[in-house]
Amino acid sequence: MPTEAHSEPRGDRPWAVRAAGWFDGRDGRPGPVLVVIDGGRITAVDTTGAPPATDLPVRDLGDVTVLPGLVDAHVHLAFDPAEPPERLATVPEPVLLDRMAAHAQAHLAAGVTTVRDLGDRDFLALRLREQLRASGAPAPEILASGPPLTRAGGHCWFLGGEADDQAALRRAVADHARRGVDVIKIMATGGAITPGFRTHESQYQRTELTEVVEAAAAEGLGVTAHAHGGPGITDALAAGVAGLEHVSFFTADGIDVDWATVDAIAAAGVHVGATEAALPEGDIRNPAVFAKLEQRSINFVRMHAAGVRLVCCSDAGVVPRKPHGVLAHGMVRLGRYGLANPDALAAATSVAAEACGIADRKGRLAPGYDADLLIIDGDPLTDLTALHQVRAVYRAGQQAYAKPSPRA
């Protein structure tokens, strides 16, 4: 059982957690670690095993592993996976905000301390962020894009981000920036949940995508592009986006990866959002769909080997297989297809933080970083399924979730 050493930690003075194993966002191993926290930030990480100062309150967590809180770089807090997505157009705002708050808590309980919402309605993720900050209630940090830019009737049109020409796109970027978004999201291709444009079909020309990137840069913002089809991927890359979501290389009837484009993605340092997190594949009844998704997973591991900055994320909320708080399943899946365990862990910690532009304070166990901690039973360096065994979650140094004690 974990024990309290010295004295109970208090929020107005430095204190520490001690664990039997660690992963710091880049590296890790079994062995003692002491993480010192002050004012919601990490001030020291000691892996020498030396005893702490006698006046330092220490919370000894026992035989567990401590990691940085996970970063899910692609979620949709407004989406309910049990409902058709287009219903979002008519859900009353108070109902939607309550739903989004509950979904944020589901992420937190799964060890996700930062989420990047890449598609909401009416900029409600920004409103939710302010409400949660004002309440002081434990919650993940929320980054948000607002409604994604899309064609009239295009992918996720019901979120309100329709813009068809260059002038409309520039106006949309300016409006998003004025409202305080963290990134611009654009639907370079169609998507599976919306009729109109199929996944392999481009929604915008390269010149239009370039217009968006330039307009966003003028506002101090980066752009990430939803891109399933090869031409849309290539055009978004050429336009200068900072991130690419999905990168499926879907065709009308399968997958055809352009490995020269993959090499160009790697050379440009563009982050690829591998939306691999989902419940196990047993509920995919269509063999062709199963094979397609299996091949995409294999391709992601090959992309990583080619030097691509691979981010493990979830796209949570869009379909029943992707409930909120499912991110750990993505790391397990990537590991099953050959990604080394430390790389799978980094893909949802340090590398995900890079993709979100917060690598200076998230995704690492290191001095100066936010004290967002995930405590799990087991060792994920040898068994990624240990990520499902969440013991506790700390957000900015405050315990935000603890595994319920079994009933006597």
Short mmCIF file of C-alpha atoms in Angstrom, two decimals, residues 48-382:
data_model
loop_
_atom_site.label_atom_id
_atom_site.label_comp_id
_atom_site.label_asym_id
_atom_site.label_seq_id
_atom_site.Cartn_x
_atom_site.Cartn_y
_atom_site.Cartn_z
CA THR A 48 19.21 8.45 -8.11
CA GLY A 49 17.29 6.77 -5.29
CA ALA A 50 18.81 9.15 -2.73
CA PRO A 51 16.60 9.81 0.31
CA PRO A 52 14.69 13.10 0.15
CA ALA A 53 15.34 15.97 2.51
CA THR A 54 13.75 15.30 5.88
CA ASP A 55 11.63 18.45 5.67
CA LEU A 56 10.18 17.61 2.24
CA PRO A 57 6.65 16.16 2.38
CA VAL A 58 6.60 13.02 0.22
CA ARG A 59 3.65 11.05 -1.04
CA ASP A 60 5.01 7.53 -1.56
CA LEU A 61 2.86 5.90 -4.24
CA GLY A 62 4.50 2.50 -3.98
CA ASP A 63 5.03 0.01 -6.79
CA VAL A 64 3.69 2.15 -9.64
CA THR A 65 5.01 4.00 -12.69
CA VAL A 66 4.76 7.77 -13.03
CA LEU A 67 4.50 9.40 -16.46
CA PRO A 68 3.66 12.86 -17.75
CA GLY A 69 -0.06 13.36 -18.12
CA LEU A 70 -1.12 12.26 -21.59
CA VAL A 71 -1.83 14.76 -24.36
CA ASP A 72 -4.65 13.86 -26.76
CA ALA A 73 -4.00 16.16 -29.71
CA HIS A 74 -7.22 15.36 -31.57
CA VAL A 75 -10.58 15.17 -29.80
CA HIS A 76 -14.12 16.43 -30.35
CA LEU A 77 -15.61 17.16 -26.94
CA ALA A 78 -18.99 18.11 -28.41
CA PHE A 79 -19.43 14.79 -30.20
CA ASP A 80 -21.41 12.02 -28.53
CA PRO A 81 -20.28 8.73 -30.11
CA ALA A 82 -23.76 7.28 -29.57
CA GLU A 83 -25.47 9.93 -31.70
CA PRO A 84 -25.33 10.81 -35.42
CA PRO A 85 -22.86 13.73 -35.68
CA GLU A 86 -25.18 15.98 -37.69
CA ARG A 87 -27.47 16.29 -34.66
CA LEU A 88 -24.89 18.68 -33.24
CA ALA A 89 -26.40 21.42 -35.36
CA THR A 90 -29.51 21.54 -33.16
CA VAL A 91 -28.39 20.54 -29.64
CA PRO A 92 -29.06 23.48 -27.24
CA GLU A 93 -25.87 25.14 -26.02
CA PRO A 94 -26.39 24.41 -22.29
CA VAL A 95 -26.89 20.72 -23.07
CA LEU A 96 -23.84 20.69 -25.29
CA LEU A 97 -21.66 22.42 -22.69
CA ASP A 98 -22.72 19.93 -20.01
CA ARG A 99 -21.92 17.08 -22.39
CA MET A 100 -18.52 18.54 -23.21
CA ALA A 101 -17.67 18.95 -19.52
CA ALA A 102 -18.53 15.30 -18.88
CA HIS A 103 -16.41 14.23 -21.83
CA ALA A 104 -13.48 16.27 -20.54
CA GLN A 105 -13.76 14.42 -17.21
CA ALA A 106 -13.71 11.07 -19.04
CA HIS A 107 -10.39 12.05 -20.61
CA LEU A 108 -8.99 13.13 -17.26
CA ALA A 109 -9.93 9.85 -15.57
CA ALA A 110 -8.02 8.02 -18.32
CA GLY A 111 -4.85 10.00 -17.62
CA VAL A 112 -5.27 12.67 -20.31
CA THR A 113 -4.40 16.01 -18.75
CA THR A 114 -4.41 18.04 -21.99
CA VAL A 115 -6.83 17.81 -24.90
CA ARG A 116 -6.80 19.64 -28.22
CA ASP A 117 -10.34 19.98 -29.55
CA LEU A 118 -10.12 20.03 -33.34
CA GLY A 119 -13.75 20.70 -34.14
CA ASP A 120 -16.58 22.06 -32.03
CA ARG A 121 -19.69 24.14 -32.64
CA ASP A 122 -19.94 27.86 -31.90
CA PHE A 123 -16.47 27.92 -30.27
CA LEU A 124 -17.96 26.17 -27.24
CA ALA A 125 -14.66 24.50 -26.32
CA LEU A 126 -13.27 27.98 -25.64
CA ARG A 127 -16.28 28.81 -23.49
CA LEU A 128 -15.94 25.52 -21.62
CA ARG A 129 -12.28 26.27 -20.98
CA GLU A 130 -13.14 29.58 -19.36
CA GLN A 131 -15.94 28.05 -17.29
CA LEU A 132 -13.66 25.31 -15.97
CA ARG A 133 -10.93 27.80 -15.14
CA ALA A 134 -13.39 29.97 -13.26
CA SER A 135 -14.79 27.02 -11.32
CA GLY A 136 -11.41 25.73 -10.22
CA ALA A 137 -12.68 22.18 -10.74
CA PRO A 138 -10.09 19.60 -11.85
CA ALA A 139 -10.13 19.32 -15.63
CA PRO A 140 -7.77 18.76 -18.53
CA GLU A 141 -6.21 21.80 -20.10
CA ILE A 142 -8.21 22.52 -23.26
CA LEU A 143 -6.72 23.77 -26.51
CA ALA A 144 -9.18 24.44 -29.30
CA SER A 145 -9.55 25.20 -32.99
CA GLY A 146 -13.22 26.17 -33.01
CA PRO A 147 -15.34 25.05 -35.98
CA PRO A 148 -13.08 23.56 -38.68
CA LEU A 149 -12.99 25.31 -42.04
CA THR A 150 -14.83 23.27 -44.65
CA ARG A 151 -16.74 23.54 -47.91
CA ALA A 152 -20.43 24.30 -47.94
CA GLY A 153 -21.97 20.91 -47.29
CA GLY A 154 -18.45 19.50 -46.77
CA HIS A 155 -16.98 17.41 -44.01
CA CYS A 156 -18.49 18.44 -40.65
CA TRP A 157 -20.40 21.34 -42.23
CA PHE A 158 -22.86 21.17 -39.31
CA LEU A 159 -20.24 22.69 -36.98
CA GLY A 160 -20.57 26.04 -38.74
CA GLY A 161 -17.17 26.52 -40.38
CA GLU A 162 -18.24 26.61 -44.03
CA ALA A 163 -16.06 28.77 -46.29
CA ASP A 164 -15.87 28.27 -50.04
CA ASP A 165 -13.49 30.84 -51.53
CA GLN A 166 -10.28 32.60 -50.57
CA ALA A 167 -12.01 35.70 -49.26
CA ALA A 168 -14.33 33.63 -47.05
CA LEU A 169 -11.40 31.59 -45.81
CA ARG A 170 -9.46 34.70 -44.82
CA ARG A 171 -12.49 36.11 -43.01
CA ALA A 172 -12.93 32.81 -41.17
CA VAL A 173 -9.30 32.74 -40.06
CA ALA A 174 -9.53 36.32 -38.80
CA ASP A 175 -12.72 35.52 -36.89
CA HIS A 176 -11.22 32.40 -35.34
CA ALA A 177 -8.12 34.35 -34.27
CA ARG A 178 -10.23 37.12 -32.75
CA ARG A 179 -12.08 34.54 -30.64
CA GLY A 180 -8.81 33.16 -29.25
CA VAL A 181 -8.34 29.77 -30.88
CA ASP A 182 -5.03 27.94 -30.48
CA VAL A 183 -4.83 26.52 -34.00
CA ILE A 184 -6.70 26.64 -37.31
CA LYS A 185 -8.20 23.35 -38.50
CA ILE A 186 -9.12 22.88 -42.17
CA MET A 187 -10.75 19.93 -43.89
CA ALA A 188 -8.46 19.40 -46.87
CA THR A 189 -10.40 16.26 -47.87
CA GLY A 190 -13.75 14.71 -47.18
CA GLY A 191 -14.42 12.44 -44.22
CA ALA A 192 -16.19 9.21 -43.40
CA ILE A 193 -18.97 10.63 -41.21
CA THR A 194 -20.27 13.28 -43.63
CA PRO A 195 -21.71 12.72 -47.12
CA GLY A 196 -20.77 15.15 -49.88
CA PHE A 197 -17.04 14.65 -50.26
CA ARG A 198 -15.58 11.17 -49.93
CA THR A 199 -12.47 10.59 -47.84
CA HIS A 200 -10.11 10.46 -50.82
CA GLU A 201 -11.56 13.58 -52.47
CA SER A 202 -9.99 17.01 -51.98
CA GLN A 203 -12.19 19.82 -50.72
CA TYR A 204 -9.75 22.66 -51.44
CA GLN A 205 -7.14 23.51 -54.02
CA ARG A 206 -3.51 24.06 -53.04
CA THR A 207 -3.87 27.83 -53.55
CA GLU A 208 -6.76 27.95 -51.09
CA LEU A 209 -4.87 25.94 -48.52
CA THR A 210 -1.88 28.26 -48.93
CA GLU A 211 -4.18 31.24 -48.41
CA VAL A 212 -5.31 29.79 -45.09
CA VAL A 213 -1.76 29.05 -43.93
CA GLU A 214 -0.64 32.59 -44.78
CA ALA A 215 -3.68 34.19 -43.13
CA ALA A 216 -3.15 32.09 -40.00
CA ALA A 217 0.55 32.93 -39.86
CA ALA A 218 -0.33 36.63 -39.94
CA GLU A 219 -2.39 35.99 -36.78
CA GLY A 220 0.40 34.02 -35.12
CA LEU A 221 -1.38 30.69 -35.60
CA GLY A 222 -0.48 27.37 -37.18
CA VAL A 223 -2.74 25.21 -39.32
CA THR A 224 -3.47 21.52 -39.08
CA ALA A 225 -5.26 19.80 -41.96
CA HIS A 226 -7.65 16.87 -41.92
CA ALA A 227 -6.35 14.89 -44.88
CA HIS A 228 -7.21 11.32 -45.88
CA GLY A 229 -6.58 11.29 -49.62
CA GLY A 230 -3.15 11.48 -51.24
CA PRO A 231 -3.72 14.67 -53.27
CA GLY A 232 -5.14 16.47 -50.23
CA ILE A 233 -2.17 15.38 -48.13
CA THR A 234 0.32 16.55 -50.76
CA ASP A 235 -1.41 19.89 -51.29
CA ALA A 236 -1.68 20.62 -47.56
CA LEU A 237 2.00 19.81 -47.10
CA ALA A 238 2.97 22.07 -49.99
CA ALA A 239 0.81 24.83 -48.53
CA GLY A 240 2.92 24.79 -45.37
CA VAL A 241 0.66 23.33 -42.71
CA ALA A 242 2.18 22.57 -39.32
CA GLY A 243 0.18 19.39 -38.84
CA LEU A 244 -1.62 16.70 -40.81
CA GLU A 245 -4.45 14.68 -39.29
CA HIS A 246 -5.13 11.06 -40.34
CA VAL A 247 -2.74 10.89 -43.35
CA SER A 248 -4.51 7.74 -44.50
CA PHE A 249 -3.63 7.87 -48.21
CA PHE A 250 -7.09 6.49 -48.93
CA THR A 251 -8.13 5.95 -52.52
CA ALA A 252 -11.59 5.22 -53.89
CA ASP A 253 -11.20 1.56 -52.99
CA GLY A 254 -8.17 1.11 -50.73
CA ILE A 255 -4.85 2.66 -49.65
CA ASP A 256 -1.94 3.78 -51.80
CA VAL A 257 0.84 5.46 -49.82
CA ASP A 258 3.10 7.87 -51.67
CA TRP A 259 6.33 7.28 -49.76
CA ALA A 260 8.02 10.23 -51.45
CA THR A 261 5.38 12.44 -49.82
CA VAL A 262 6.01 10.67 -46.51
CA ASP A 263 9.71 11.50 -46.83
CA ALA A 264 8.78 15.11 -47.53
CA ILE A 265 6.56 15.18 -44.43
CA ALA A 266 9.49 13.89 -42.37
CA ALA A 267 11.91 16.40 -43.88
CA ALA A 268 9.52 19.28 -43.16
CA GLY A 269 9.06 18.22 -39.52
CA VAL A 270 5.29 18.22 -39.92
CA HIS A 271 3.50 16.31 -37.16
CA VAL A 272 1.16 13.53 -38.25
CA GLY A 273 -1.89 12.88 -36.09
CA ALA A 274 -2.31 9.11 -36.14
CA THR A 275 -5.91 8.80 -34.94
CA GLU A 276 -5.38 5.20 -33.86
CA ALA A 277 -7.04 5.25 -30.46
CA ALA A 278 -10.26 3.22 -30.44
CA LEU A 279 -11.82 0.32 -28.63
CA PRO A 280 -10.65 -3.09 -29.85
CA GLU A 281 -11.49 -3.94 -33.42
CA GLY A 282 -14.01 -6.70 -32.66
CA ASP A 283 -16.94 -4.41 -33.45
CA ILE A 284 -15.76 -3.77 -37.04
CA ARG A 285 -17.93 -6.22 -38.92
CA ASN A 286 -16.88 -5.20 -42.43
CA PRO A 287 -13.75 -7.21 -43.38
CA ALA A 288 -12.73 -4.62 -45.98
CA VAL A 289 -12.86 -1.79 -43.43
CA PHE A 290 -10.94 -3.91 -40.90
CA ALA A 291 -8.21 -4.64 -43.46
CA LYS A 292 -8.02 -0.98 -44.47
CA LEU A 293 -7.56 0.24 -40.91
CA GLU A 294 -5.06 -2.52 -40.21
CA GLN A 295 -2.98 -1.45 -43.20
CA ARG A 296 -3.10 2.17 -42.09
CA SER A 297 -1.72 1.19 -38.68
CA ILE A 298 1.13 -0.69 -40.34
CA ASN A 299 1.78 2.36 -42.51
CA PHE A 300 1.96 4.67 -39.48
CA VAL A 301 4.70 2.53 -37.95
CA ARG A 302 6.58 2.66 -41.27
CA MET A 303 6.13 6.45 -41.36
CA HIS A 304 7.68 6.69 -37.92
CA ALA A 305 10.61 4.59 -39.09
CA ALA A 306 10.98 7.03 -42.01
CA GLY A 307 11.39 9.92 -39.57
CA VAL A 308 7.85 11.27 -39.35
CA ARG A 309 6.91 13.00 -36.07
CA LEU A 310 4.08 10.61 -35.21
CA VAL A 311 1.41 11.69 -32.72
CA CYS A 312 -0.93 9.14 -31.18
CA CYS A 313 -4.39 10.66 -30.80
CA SER A 314 -8.00 9.57 -30.72
CA ASP A 315 -10.50 11.65 -32.75
CA ALA A 316 -12.65 10.90 -29.70
CA GLY A 317 -16.39 11.19 -30.07
CA VAL A 318 -16.84 10.68 -33.81
CA VAL A 319 -17.95 7.01 -33.82
CA PRO A 320 -18.96 4.44 -31.17
CA ARG A 321 -15.49 2.84 -31.26
CA LYS A 322 -14.02 6.15 -30.12
CA PRO A 323 -15.53 7.15 -26.79
CA HIS A 324 -13.88 9.91 -24.81
CA GLY A 325 -10.91 8.76 -22.76
CA VAL A 326 -9.76 6.06 -25.17
CA LEU A 327 -6.25 7.39 -25.93
CA ALA A 328 -4.34 4.56 -24.23
CA HIS A 329 -5.82 2.09 -26.71
CA GLY A 330 -4.02 3.95 -29.49
CA MET A 331 -0.61 3.48 -27.91
CA VAL A 332 -1.36 -0.20 -27.36
CA ARG A 333 -2.42 -0.55 -30.99
CA LEU A 334 0.68 1.15 -32.36
CA GLY A 335 2.83 -1.07 -30.17
CA ARG A 336 1.04 -4.14 -31.48
CA TYR A 337 1.95 -3.15 -35.02
CA GLY A 338 5.62 -2.69 -34.21
CA LEU A 339 6.18 0.75 -32.68
CA ALA A 340 8.66 0.44 -29.79
CA ASN A 341 7.05 1.04 -26.40
CA PRO A 342 9.04 4.21 -25.57
CA ASP A 343 8.12 5.66 -28.97
CA ALA A 344 4.44 4.81 -28.46
CA LEU A 345 4.53 6.53 -25.06
CA ALA A 346 6.33 9.59 -26.46
CA ALA A 347 3.71 9.81 -29.23
CA ALA A 348 1.08 10.74 -26.63
CA THR A 349 3.33 12.78 -24.32
CA SER A 350 6.35 14.77 -25.52
CA VAL A 351 5.71 14.49 -29.28
CA ALA A 352 2.01 15.25 -28.86
CA ALA A 353 2.93 18.32 -26.82
CA GLU A 354 5.21 19.44 -29.67
CA ALA A 355 2.34 19.10 -32.13
CA CYS A 356 0.16 21.27 -29.90
CA GLY A 357 2.81 23.97 -29.46
CA ILE A 358 3.14 23.40 -25.71
CA ALA A 359 6.35 21.36 -25.57
CA ASP A 360 7.90 23.90 -23.20
CA ARG A 361 5.50 22.94 -20.39
CA LYS A 362 3.67 19.71 -21.21
CA GLY A 363 4.54 16.12 -22.02
CA ARG A 364 7.67 15.76 -19.87
CA LEU A 365 8.69 14.99 -16.33
CA ALA A 366 11.26 17.77 -16.09
CA PRO A 367 11.90 20.91 -14.04
CA GLY A 368 9.76 23.84 -15.14
CA TYR A 369 7.01 21.66 -16.61
CA ASP A 370 3.42 21.55 -15.40
CA ALA A 371 2.91 18.98 -12.65
CA ASP A 372 0.52 16.92 -14.76
CA LEU A 373 1.16 13.32 -13.73
CA LEU A 374 -0.28 9.94 -14.65
CA ILE A 375 0.24 7.15 -12.12
CA ILE A 376 -0.34 3.58 -13.33
CA ASP A 377 0.07 0.07 -12.01
CA GLY A 378 2.62 -1.94 -13.96
CA ASP A 379 5.42 -0.99 -16.35
CA PRO A 380 4.37 0.39 -19.77
CA LEU A 381 7.92 0.07 -21.05
CA THR A 382 7.43 -3.69 -21.08
#
